Each structure stands twice: as C-alpha cells, then as structure tokens.
Short mmCIF file of C-alpha atoms and ligand atoms in Angstrom, two decimals:
data_model
loop_
_atom_site.label_atom_id
_atom_site.label_comp_id
_atom_site.label_asym_id
_atom_site.label_seq_id
_atom_site.Cartn_x
_atom_site.Cartn_y
_atom_site.Cartn_z
CA MET A 26 0.00 0.00 0.00
CA GLY A 27 2.90 2.31 0.78
CA ASN A 28 4.01 2.20 -2.83
CA MET A 29 0.54 2.90 -4.13
CA TYR A 30 0.22 6.05 -2.02
CA GLN A 31 3.69 7.13 -3.18
CA GLU A 32 2.62 6.64 -6.77
CA MET A 33 -0.30 8.93 -6.02
CA GLY A 34 2.18 11.59 -4.88
CA ILE A 35 1.91 11.12 -1.11
CA CYS A 36 5.18 11.11 0.79
CA LYS A 37 6.04 8.69 3.58
CA GLU A 38 5.69 11.29 6.36
CA VAL A 39 2.16 12.21 5.32
CA GLU A 40 1.16 8.59 4.82
CA ASP A 41 2.43 7.47 8.23
CA PHE A 42 0.78 10.40 9.97
CA CYS A 43 -2.56 9.65 8.31
CA GLN A 44 -2.49 5.86 8.73
CA ASP A 45 -1.81 6.21 12.46
CA ILE A 46 -4.93 8.30 12.79
CA ALA A 47 -7.05 6.00 10.62
CA LYS A 48 -6.11 3.05 12.83
CA ASP A 49 -7.65 4.68 15.88
CA LEU A 50 -11.02 5.25 14.26
CA ALA A 51 -12.22 1.64 14.01
CA GLU A 52 -14.61 1.82 16.96
CA ARG A 53 -16.10 5.08 15.77
CA PHE A 54 -16.68 3.60 12.32
CA THR A 55 -18.60 0.65 13.77
CA GLU A 56 -21.27 3.08 14.99
CA ILE A 57 -21.42 4.76 11.56
CA ASP A 58 -21.93 1.33 9.97
CA ARG A 59 -24.75 0.57 12.41
CA ILE A 60 -26.66 3.71 11.37
CA ALA A 61 -26.05 2.95 7.68
CA GLU A 62 -27.50 -0.51 8.16
CA GLN A 63 -30.63 0.91 9.81
CA ASN A 64 -31.10 3.39 6.99
CA GLN A 65 -30.46 0.76 4.35
CA MET A 66 -33.30 -1.29 5.83
CA LYS A 67 -35.53 1.79 5.87
CA VAL A 68 -34.98 2.41 2.14
CA ILE A 69 -35.44 -1.23 1.12
CA HIS A 70 -38.57 -1.48 3.25
CA ALA A 71 -40.05 1.60 1.54
CA MET A 72 -39.21 0.24 -1.93
CA GLN A 73 -40.82 -3.10 -1.13
CA LYS A 74 -43.88 -1.50 0.43
CA GLU A 75 -44.47 0.65 -2.65
CA ARG A 76 -43.90 -2.37 -4.92
CA VAL A 77 -41.06 -0.94 -7.00
CA ASP A 78 -40.60 -3.04 -10.13
CA ALA A 79 -38.73 -2.82 -13.43
CA THR A 80 -41.51 -0.82 -15.14
CA CYS A 81 -40.74 2.04 -12.73
CA PHE A 82 -37.48 2.66 -14.59
CA ALA A 83 -39.09 3.32 -17.97
CA GLY A 84 -38.87 6.94 -19.07
CA THR A 85 -41.77 9.13 -20.15
CA THR A 86 -41.82 12.14 -22.46
CA GLY A 87 -44.05 15.11 -23.21
CA TYR A 88 -46.51 15.92 -20.43
CA GLY A 89 -45.60 12.81 -18.50
CA TYR A 90 -49.19 11.90 -17.64
CA ASN A 91 -49.53 8.69 -15.62
CA ASP A 92 -45.79 8.37 -15.11
CA MET A 93 -45.80 5.35 -12.85
CA GLY A 94 -42.08 5.43 -12.09
CA ARG A 95 -42.20 9.06 -11.02
CA ASP A 96 -45.32 8.62 -8.89
CA THR A 97 -43.94 5.49 -7.22
CA LEU A 98 -40.62 7.17 -6.44
CA GLU A 99 -42.51 9.95 -4.70
CA LYS A 100 -44.36 7.33 -2.66
CA VAL A 101 -41.03 5.69 -1.77
CA TYR A 102 -39.63 8.99 -0.48
CA ALA A 103 -42.82 9.70 1.47
CA SER A 104 -42.82 6.21 2.90
CA CYS A 105 -39.14 6.18 3.87
CA PHE A 106 -39.23 9.67 5.40
CA HIS A 107 -42.64 9.05 7.03
CA THR A 108 -44.49 11.94 5.40
CA GLU A 109 -47.95 12.21 3.84
CA ALA A 110 -46.61 13.27 0.48
CA ALA A 111 -43.47 13.97 -1.52
CA LEU A 112 -42.45 15.90 -4.59
CA VAL A 113 -39.29 14.36 -6.09
CA ARG A 114 -38.53 15.59 -9.57
CA PRO A 115 -35.78 16.09 -12.12
CA GLN A 116 -37.56 19.39 -12.89
CA ILE A 117 -36.36 20.64 -9.48
CA THR A 118 -32.96 21.83 -10.63
CA CYS A 119 -31.11 21.91 -7.28
CA GLY A 120 -31.52 22.37 -3.55
CA THR A 121 -31.87 26.12 -3.84
CA HIS A 122 -34.70 25.66 -6.33
CA ALA A 123 -36.46 23.17 -4.04
CA LEU A 124 -36.24 25.65 -1.18
CA ALA A 125 -37.48 28.50 -3.38
CA ILE A 126 -40.48 26.39 -4.41
CA ALA A 127 -41.30 25.37 -0.83
CA LEU A 128 -41.12 28.97 0.38
CA SER A 129 -42.86 30.75 -2.46
CA ALA A 130 -45.63 28.12 -2.64
CA ASN A 131 -46.52 28.50 1.02
CA LEU A 132 -46.00 32.20 1.71
CA LEU A 133 -48.46 34.85 0.50
CA PRO A 134 -48.25 38.67 0.48
CA GLY A 135 -48.44 39.96 4.05
CA ASP A 136 -47.03 36.76 5.55
CA GLU A 137 -43.80 36.70 7.49
CA LEU A 138 -40.99 34.17 7.25
CA LEU A 139 -38.91 33.52 10.36
CA SER A 140 -35.46 31.99 10.61
CA PRO A 141 -34.84 31.15 14.27
CA VAL A 142 -31.37 29.76 13.51
CA GLY A 143 -29.57 32.84 12.23
CA LYS A 144 -28.62 33.71 8.69
CA PRO A 145 -29.64 31.08 6.16
CA TYR A 146 -27.47 29.58 3.40
CA ASP A 147 -26.00 32.15 0.97
CA THR A 148 -28.24 31.28 -1.98
CA LEU A 149 -31.34 31.94 0.13
CA GLU A 150 -30.46 35.58 0.58
CA ARG A 151 -31.80 36.50 -2.83
CA ILE A 152 -34.80 34.18 -2.57
CA ILE A 153 -35.86 35.85 0.66
CA GLY A 154 -34.73 39.33 -0.40
CA ILE A 155 -32.13 39.84 2.36
CA THR A 156 -30.03 40.81 -0.65
CA GLU A 157 -32.28 42.70 -3.05
CA SER A 158 -33.27 40.65 -6.08
CA PRO A 159 -35.97 40.54 -8.75
CA CYS A 160 -38.64 37.95 -7.87
CA SER A 161 -37.54 37.71 -4.22
CA LEU A 162 -40.17 36.99 -1.57
CA ALA A 163 -39.67 40.56 -0.35
CA GLU A 164 -40.72 41.89 -3.75
CA TYR A 165 -43.96 39.92 -3.41
CA GLY A 166 -44.66 41.43 0.01
CA VAL A 167 -43.39 38.62 2.23
CA SER A 168 -41.46 40.00 5.17
CA TYR A 169 -38.56 38.28 6.91
CA ARG A 170 -37.37 38.11 10.45
CA GLN A 171 -34.30 36.40 11.86
CA VAL A 172 -33.26 35.42 15.35
CA ASP A 173 -29.57 34.71 15.69
CA LEU A 174 -28.20 31.81 17.66
CA LEU A 175 -26.73 32.43 21.09
CA LEU A 176 -22.96 32.64 21.31
CA ASP A 177 -22.70 28.96 22.26
CA GLY A 178 -24.59 27.97 19.11
CA THR A 179 -27.89 27.13 20.86
CA PHE A 180 -31.36 28.53 20.17
CA ASP A 181 -32.31 31.92 21.62
CA TYR A 182 -35.73 30.76 22.85
CA ASP A 183 -36.66 34.11 24.48
CA ASN A 184 -36.20 36.08 21.30
CA ILE A 185 -37.73 33.34 19.13
CA ALA A 186 -40.89 33.55 21.25
CA LYS A 187 -40.95 37.34 20.78
CA ALA A 188 -40.43 37.04 17.02
CA ILE A 189 -43.49 34.85 16.48
CA THR A 190 -46.40 37.15 15.65
CA ASP A 191 -49.80 37.12 13.90
CA LYS A 192 -47.95 37.45 10.63
CA THR A 193 -45.57 34.51 11.11
CA LYS A 194 -46.61 31.89 8.57
CA LEU A 195 -43.54 29.77 8.01
CA VAL A 196 -40.40 29.00 9.99
CA THR A 197 -37.29 27.89 8.12
CA ILE A 198 -34.77 25.78 10.01
CA GLN A 199 -31.48 24.99 8.34
CA ARG A 200 -30.05 21.76 9.72
CA SER A 201 -26.56 22.00 8.28
CA LYS A 202 -24.11 24.76 9.10
CA GLY A 203 -23.72 25.81 5.45
CA TYR A 204 -20.79 28.21 5.09
CA GLN A 205 -20.80 29.12 8.75
CA MET A 206 -18.83 28.05 11.78
CA ARG A 207 -21.88 27.29 13.89
CA PRO A 208 -22.74 23.72 14.88
CA THR A 209 -25.08 21.62 12.72
CA PHE A 210 -28.25 20.73 14.57
CA SER A 211 -29.17 17.20 15.53
CA VAL A 212 -32.59 15.90 14.59
CA LYS A 213 -33.40 15.88 18.31
CA GLN A 214 -32.54 19.58 18.66
CA ILE A 215 -34.64 20.38 15.61
CA GLY A 216 -37.53 18.47 17.16
CA GLU A 217 -37.25 20.50 20.36
CA LEU A 218 -37.22 23.75 18.42
CA ILE A 219 -40.27 22.74 16.37
CA ALA A 220 -42.15 21.70 19.52
CA PHE A 221 -41.38 25.06 21.12
CA ILE A 222 -42.59 26.98 18.06
CA LYS A 223 -45.75 24.90 17.62
CA LYS A 224 -46.63 25.42 21.27
CA ILE A 225 -46.64 29.17 20.71
CA LYS A 226 -48.36 29.03 17.33
CA PRO A 227 -49.67 25.61 16.20
CA SER A 228 -50.65 26.83 12.71
CA VAL A 229 -47.14 27.86 11.73
CA ILE A 230 -45.51 25.75 8.98
CA CYS A 231 -42.10 24.41 10.05
CA MET A 232 -39.80 23.75 7.12
CA VAL A 233 -36.37 22.15 7.47
CA ASP A 234 -33.59 22.66 4.94
CA ASN A 235 -32.25 19.11 5.19
CA CYS A 236 -29.41 19.51 2.67
CA TYR A 237 -26.48 17.23 3.60
CA GLY A 238 -28.41 15.72 6.51
CA GLU A 239 -30.21 12.76 4.95
CA PHE A 240 -29.29 9.34 6.35
CA VAL A 241 -26.69 10.71 8.77
CA GLU A 242 -28.89 9.79 11.72
CA GLU A 243 -31.53 7.12 12.14
CA MET A 244 -34.27 9.75 12.19
CA GLU A 245 -34.98 12.69 9.91
CA PRO A 246 -36.56 16.06 10.74
CA SER A 247 -39.84 14.73 9.29
CA ASP A 248 -39.90 12.27 12.23
CA VAL A 249 -39.86 15.10 14.76
CA GLY A 250 -42.61 17.40 13.51
CA ALA A 251 -41.29 19.15 10.39
CA ASP A 252 -44.18 20.00 8.03
CA MET A 253 -41.81 20.18 5.07
CA MET A 254 -38.33 18.78 4.58
CA VAL A 255 -36.30 19.89 1.58
CA GLY A 256 -33.11 18.72 -0.08
CA SER A 257 -31.07 18.16 -3.21
CA LEU A 258 -30.61 14.93 -5.14
CA ILE A 259 -27.06 15.83 -6.06
CA LYS A 260 -26.31 15.58 -2.38
CA ASN A 261 -27.04 12.69 0.03
CA PRO A 262 -30.31 11.13 -1.20
CA GLY A 263 -29.16 10.93 -4.81
CA GLY A 264 -26.44 8.52 -3.71
CA GLY A 265 -24.08 9.93 -6.35
CA LEU A 266 -26.13 8.48 -9.19
CA ALA A 267 -28.97 11.00 -9.51
CA PRO A 268 -27.93 13.34 -12.37
CA ILE A 269 -30.33 16.12 -11.27
CA GLY A 270 -33.20 16.80 -8.95
CA GLY A 271 -34.56 17.91 -5.61
CA TYR A 272 -37.20 16.76 -3.16
CA ILE A 273 -39.78 18.25 -0.85
CA CYS A 274 -41.44 15.81 1.57
CA GLY A 275 -44.15 16.77 4.02
CA ILE A 276 -47.80 17.24 4.76
CA GLN A 277 -50.16 16.90 1.81
CA ALA A 278 -51.46 20.48 1.93
CA CYS A 279 -47.94 21.94 1.66
CA ILE A 280 -46.78 19.51 -1.02
CA ASP A 281 -49.88 20.21 -3.16
CA ARG A 282 -49.02 23.89 -3.13
CA CYS A 283 -45.38 23.13 -3.96
CA ALA A 284 -46.50 21.06 -6.95
CA TYR A 285 -48.72 23.92 -8.20
CA ARG A 286 -45.81 26.32 -7.84
CA LEU A 287 -43.40 23.98 -9.62
CA SER A 288 -45.64 23.27 -12.61
CA ALA A 289 -48.83 25.37 -12.68
CA PRO A 290 -52.03 25.86 -10.68
CA GLY A 291 -54.36 23.09 -11.76
CA LEU A 292 -51.59 20.84 -13.06
CA GLY A 293 -49.58 20.09 -9.94
CA GLN A 294 -48.00 16.67 -9.69
CA GLU A 295 -49.81 15.24 -12.73
CA VAL A 296 -47.37 16.64 -15.28
CA GLY A 297 -43.62 16.36 -15.52
CA ALA A 298 -42.04 13.71 -17.70
CA SER A 299 -39.22 11.81 -16.04
CA LEU A 300 -37.31 11.32 -19.32
CA ASP A 301 -34.70 8.66 -18.62
CA VAL A 302 -33.53 9.43 -15.11
CA MET A 303 -35.76 7.19 -13.00
CA ARG A 304 -33.40 4.24 -12.69
CA SER A 305 -30.64 6.54 -11.40
CA LEU A 306 -32.96 8.19 -8.90
CA TYR A 307 -34.09 4.83 -7.51
CA GLN A 308 -30.67 3.23 -7.51
CA GLY A 309 -29.07 6.34 -6.04
CA TYR A 310 -31.61 6.41 -3.22
CA PHE A 311 -30.95 2.72 -2.62
CA LEU A 312 -27.18 3.34 -2.36
CA ALA A 313 -27.47 6.60 -0.41
CA PRO A 314 -27.24 5.22 3.16
CA ASN A 315 -23.97 3.48 2.34
CA VAL A 316 -22.57 6.42 0.37
CA VAL A 317 -23.42 8.76 3.23
CA SER A 318 -21.63 6.49 5.70
CA GLY A 319 -18.45 6.67 3.60
CA ALA A 320 -18.69 10.44 3.49
CA ILE A 321 -19.11 10.63 7.28
CA LYS A 322 -16.06 8.44 7.79
CA GLY A 323 -14.09 10.82 5.57
CA ALA A 324 -15.30 13.81 7.57
CA ILE A 325 -14.32 12.19 10.88
CA PHE A 326 -10.90 11.28 9.47
CA ALA A 327 -10.38 14.88 8.33
CA ALA A 328 -11.41 16.25 11.73
CA ASN A 329 -8.96 13.98 13.51
CA ILE A 330 -6.07 14.85 11.21
CA TYR A 331 -6.49 18.60 11.17
CA GLU A 332 -7.33 18.86 14.86
CA LYS A 333 -4.11 17.02 15.68
CA LEU A 334 -2.24 19.58 13.57
CA GLY A 335 -3.69 22.37 15.70
CA PHE A 336 -6.45 23.71 13.47
CA LYS A 337 -9.97 24.43 14.64
CA VAL A 338 -12.33 21.86 13.16
CA ILE A 339 -16.12 21.83 13.27
CA PRO A 340 -17.35 19.32 14.27
CA ASN A 341 -14.34 18.38 16.38
CA SER A 342 -12.65 14.98 16.32
CA THR A 343 -15.00 13.31 18.80
CA GLU A 344 -18.39 15.05 18.44
CA SER A 345 -21.44 13.26 17.08
CA ARG A 346 -22.37 13.94 13.45
CA HIS A 347 -25.56 15.46 12.06
CA ASP A 348 -24.51 16.20 8.49
CA ILE A 349 -21.65 15.19 6.17
CA ILE A 350 -19.88 18.56 6.26
CA GLN A 351 -16.50 19.06 7.84
CA ALA A 352 -15.23 22.58 8.35
CA VAL A 353 -11.51 23.16 8.85
CA GLU A 354 -10.39 26.63 9.78
CA LEU A 355 -7.06 26.95 8.02
CA GLY A 356 -6.73 30.64 8.81
CA THR A 357 -5.22 31.79 5.52
CA ALA A 358 -6.27 32.01 1.88
CA GLU A 359 -3.11 30.04 0.95
CA GLY A 360 -4.11 27.21 3.28
CA VAL A 361 -7.62 27.07 1.86
CA ILE A 362 -6.33 27.04 -1.72
CA ALA A 363 -3.73 24.32 -0.98
CA PHE A 364 -6.38 22.15 0.67
CA CYS A 365 -8.67 22.46 -2.34
CA GLU A 366 -5.81 21.71 -4.73
CA GLY A 367 -5.18 18.45 -2.85
CA ILE A 368 -8.83 17.41 -3.07
CA GLN A 369 -8.79 18.11 -6.80
CA LYS A 370 -5.65 16.04 -7.28
CA ALA A 371 -7.38 13.05 -5.68
CA ALA A 372 -10.34 13.13 -8.08
CA PRO A 373 -11.10 10.39 -10.61
CA VAL A 374 -12.26 13.08 -13.08
CA ASP A 375 -10.53 16.41 -13.84
CA SER A 376 -7.61 15.58 -11.55
CA TYR A 377 -5.22 17.61 -13.72
CA VAL A 378 -6.97 20.96 -13.35
CA THR A 379 -6.17 23.54 -10.68
CA PRO A 380 -9.12 25.08 -8.84
CA GLU A 381 -9.15 28.86 -8.39
CA PRO A 382 -11.37 31.28 -6.46
CA TYR A 383 -14.04 33.05 -8.55
CA ALA A 384 -17.38 34.85 -8.31
CA MET A 385 -20.32 32.42 -8.29
CA PRO A 386 -23.96 33.23 -8.94
CA GLY A 387 -25.88 33.39 -5.67
CA TYR A 388 -22.80 33.68 -3.47
CA VAL A 389 -21.66 36.90 -1.80
CA SER A 390 -17.85 36.51 -1.83
CA ASP A 391 -15.48 34.70 -4.22
CA VAL A 392 -15.61 30.95 -3.77
CA ILE A 393 -13.04 28.24 -4.51
CA MET A 394 -14.47 24.83 -5.33
CA ALA A 395 -12.60 21.59 -5.79
CA ALA A 396 -14.38 18.66 -7.31
CA GLY A 397 -13.76 16.10 -9.95
CA ALA A 398 -17.19 14.64 -10.15
CA PHE A 399 -19.12 12.32 -12.42
CA ILE A 400 -22.13 14.59 -11.94
CA GLN A 401 -21.29 18.27 -12.36
CA GLY A 402 -21.33 20.08 -9.02
CA SER A 403 -22.36 16.99 -7.10
CA SER A 404 -21.30 17.50 -3.52
CA ILE A 405 -22.03 13.98 -2.30
CA GLU A 406 -18.98 13.24 -4.42
CA LEU A 407 -15.69 14.26 -2.86
CA SER A 408 -15.58 18.04 -2.91
CA ALA A 409 -14.34 21.00 -0.97
CA ASP A 410 -15.37 24.59 -1.16
CA ALA A 411 -14.55 27.76 0.64
CA PRO A 412 -15.63 31.36 0.41
CA ILE A 413 -12.47 33.47 0.35
CA ARG A 414 -13.20 35.41 3.52
CA GLU A 415 -12.51 35.32 7.25
CA PRO A 416 -11.98 32.96 9.01
CA TYR A 417 -10.63 31.15 5.92
CA ALA A 418 -12.41 27.93 6.62
CA VAL A 419 -12.72 25.18 4.08
CA PHE A 420 -15.86 23.06 3.93
CA PHE A 421 -15.17 19.51 2.93
CA GLN A 422 -17.79 16.92 2.08
CA GLY A 423 -18.62 13.73 0.32
CA GLY A 424 -16.76 10.90 -1.22
CA LEU A 425 -18.77 8.13 -2.84
CA THR A 426 -16.51 5.70 -1.02
CA TRP A 427 -14.61 6.00 2.25
CA TYR A 428 -11.37 5.08 0.44
CA HIS A 429 -11.70 8.00 -1.94
CA ALA A 430 -12.53 10.40 0.87
CA LYS A 431 -9.44 9.14 2.72
CA LEU A 432 -7.22 9.69 -0.31
CA GLY A 433 -8.62 13.20 -0.74
CA ILE A 434 -7.77 14.18 2.81
CA MET A 435 -4.30 12.69 2.50
CA MET A 436 -3.71 14.64 -0.72
CA SER A 437 -4.94 17.86 0.91
CA LEU A 438 -2.44 17.38 3.72
CA GLN A 439 0.29 16.53 1.20
CA ARG A 440 -0.32 19.86 -0.56
CA LEU A 441 -0.23 21.85 2.70
CA TYR A 442 2.94 19.99 3.69
CA GLU A 443 4.68 20.67 0.36
CA LYS A 444 3.87 24.35 0.63
CA GLY A 445 5.29 24.51 4.15
CA LEU A 446 1.91 25.41 5.67
CA VAL A 447 1.92 22.58 8.23
CA GLU A 448 4.42 20.72 10.34
CA LEU A 449 3.74 17.06 10.98
CA VAL A 450 3.96 16.45 14.72
C1 PLP B 529 -26.27 22.97 -0.75
C2 PLP B 529 -27.22 23.65 0.15
C3 PLP B 529 -28.28 24.39 -0.33
C4 PLP B 529 -28.48 24.65 -1.79
O1 PLP B 529 -28.44 23.52 -2.57
P1 PLP B 529 -27.93 23.61 -4.11
O2 PLP B 529 -28.25 22.27 -4.62
O3 PLP B 529 -26.47 23.91 -4.05
O4 PLP B 529 -28.70 24.70 -4.76
C5 PLP B 529 -29.12 24.95 0.58
N1 PLP B 529 -28.95 24.81 1.90
C6 PLP B 529 -27.92 24.12 2.41
C7 PLP B 529 -27.76 23.99 3.89
C8 PLP B 529 -27.02 23.52 1.56
O5 PLP B 529 -26.00 22.84 2.05
#
C-alpha cells in the first residue's frame, strides 16, 4: 500500500501520519456502519412496500401523464421519510430551487418568514430578499425576520418567542451549518425547536432545509414534527447516481401547493415527464445510506487529522455527526487554496486541473471549489469549497466511497505539507 500512495504523490511522512490516525477510528466507524445498516433497511422497506418493479425505470416524455415510475418514487420517499406526500422531480434543478419552491408556494403577500437559527445559506439571501433581487419573496410582500443563535450555538428561545407574531406563517430551520462556523443541529434539537414553536403558534408551517443531513442519523426532521423537509438529489439522497433533482417531503397540503408552484395551478404533480432518469434516482436512493456512511467516515478522518495539527475543526474529532460537512479553519487564503488543490488532485475526473477562487452566482464573496465529479457540481462526491473570507475555513464533504474520501484528505495534507503550511507532529 505504501508504494501505491507514493505513486499517487503522497510522501512517507504524510502517509504514516494519516495511517496512524485512521487506525484509531475503528470503533467510531462501527457506529457509523450501524446507522447505515438501519437506513439501508428503511430504504429497502419503503421500496418493497411501494412495490417498486422494473416498469418504474421506464422513461416518459411530453406531459408525462400517468408516469408510474415518477409517482412510485414519490411514494417511496414519502414512505421512507414518514411523510404524507413527496415531490421528487428532475424538474427541481437543485436544492436552492427546491427551497425557493417550498417557500414561495406557502408564503403569500403579508405573511412573514422567520429563521430562528440565524442567517440562512448564501443562496437563500436573494430568494428571501435579504439581498435585493428581482422575484424575491420581499418583492412579493413577504417580510422576513431572523433570530440569531446564542454565542454557544444554541437557540435563543426568548427572542424566538418574541419574534413569532400574527404574521408569522412559516419558519425555516437549516439543519446543516452551510458556510458558517456554527454547529449543525441534531434531529433531536430540531424536534425541540419545532415543539417550542408549535406550542406558541400551532398553525405555523415548520420547514427544514435538510441539505447534507439525509441518512446521517436514524431519524430525519420529518420524524420530529417538520411539516416540510427539503433537499437536493445531487447531495445525500441521490447517492451519487442522480444526475439532477430535488425533493420536498411533508404534509399533503404543503406539497400540493409546492406542486402547483413547480408546474402550474391546476396541473400540480400530474405533469412532468421523467425522461430517462428514474433508474438513477431509484438506484441512487438505494445506495445513499452506504454512500453517506463513507462520506461521514471521511469527515471524521479529516477532523482527527487537522485537529491534531492544531487547526480548529467543526465538528471536532469526537463530536457526534448530524450532516456530512466538515469545516476546517485553516486561517489563511493560501491554506484554503492548498487544501482544495489536494482534493482536486485526488479526483477520478478532472484531476489535472487547478481550482481557483471566482465569483459564483448566488454567493456573496469569491468561492473556490474543488471537485472532480461524475455529476457536475455533485457534492455527495468528494468536494471542498470555501468562500475566500474570514476565518478562511474550508468546507469539505462527500466521497462516494470511504477510500476515496481518505485519499482526498491525505492529498490535501500533502499539498499543505509541500507548501510549508503545516508541520507534521
Ligand atoms: C447545498 C445547500 C443548499 C443549496 O443547494 P444547491 O443544490 O447547491 O442549490 C441549501 N442549503 C444548504 C444547507 C445547503 O447545504
């Protein structure tokens, strides 16, 4: 194995340092495998219950009336995530689009949207109108209120209670940290927050942005009271095979409105040809629990390596996991760039290109992204991205297999080591 890593460009010092750390993680990985097994059963059970068969994989064209594969897949999602209904479509272009649909379908002029967990993900700023934009919710007369987290990363219950008014229609709860250094919330924490909000105002719709969270725990936010749960198929639930798509699972009344917003009032879920993507969406969902477990192992490995080298890592080396994201605060733009170069060099696709920071649509500062993916932009595949701004943290995620994630982290360290940005202790 030593020779193989050397052929990949990893020196002996880096390899020894990393293998020592990997050795100590066996017990931790057993628990990850246990959760993956539970979730694998959950997915298979849902597929059996909804009687998935080979005809589900046939594509439809045109309007897509009576698309059995599409309708059954939506039942599988609803069944697995324990919701009344689901909208799972290739016409949902990404996670941001799914969130925009869920919000704009369920908020009307005069309503207020509340985020009780601080600033939402960058691409939501223009959807909400925090940053002015044509077609934002603000332009349509939907107001927005935000309650920041307390300094220790917990919910500010006093101010959340004060922020819930007659106008509050929908509460958006982002599970994953996104590009922030706050903790990701556990499903249990999300459940407590939802219970608190519903006690004050039972009619409020609680939506969870579940991006990067699917199959990390045994339960999902839909098991603890979320009325809508939203995510991207080029992240966890697509299992690396879905070439496009997003999902919204939740109560029937909310999903009906989402379907009308996605297609048109009156049409809803009855139109939308699946073309030829159904097999990938099913097979990806089937593989997702295992793929997610590999990604979590990679994240834990990264945390242990970079923490040992003295960097701040979120989550830290021993904390429990609630999404697949690992943040490493490298402290300098050079460190962030070197890390991303290493991830790129480990890729099966596009390994020879050098990633560089640039301005991305929907993001406020320049962003560097490293990925060599089979599906463009897929972040369940090994990828790293970082906004070039304080505190110069890199966000690392994915890896369709644990072995690839491991190689990526080793290559990132190799790059930092070559550039003299770390000393191996
Ligand atoms: C990735 C992500 C989104 C947006 O998803 P895209 O598919 O990139 O549009 C939204 N929220 C969170 C927390 C995310 O991680």
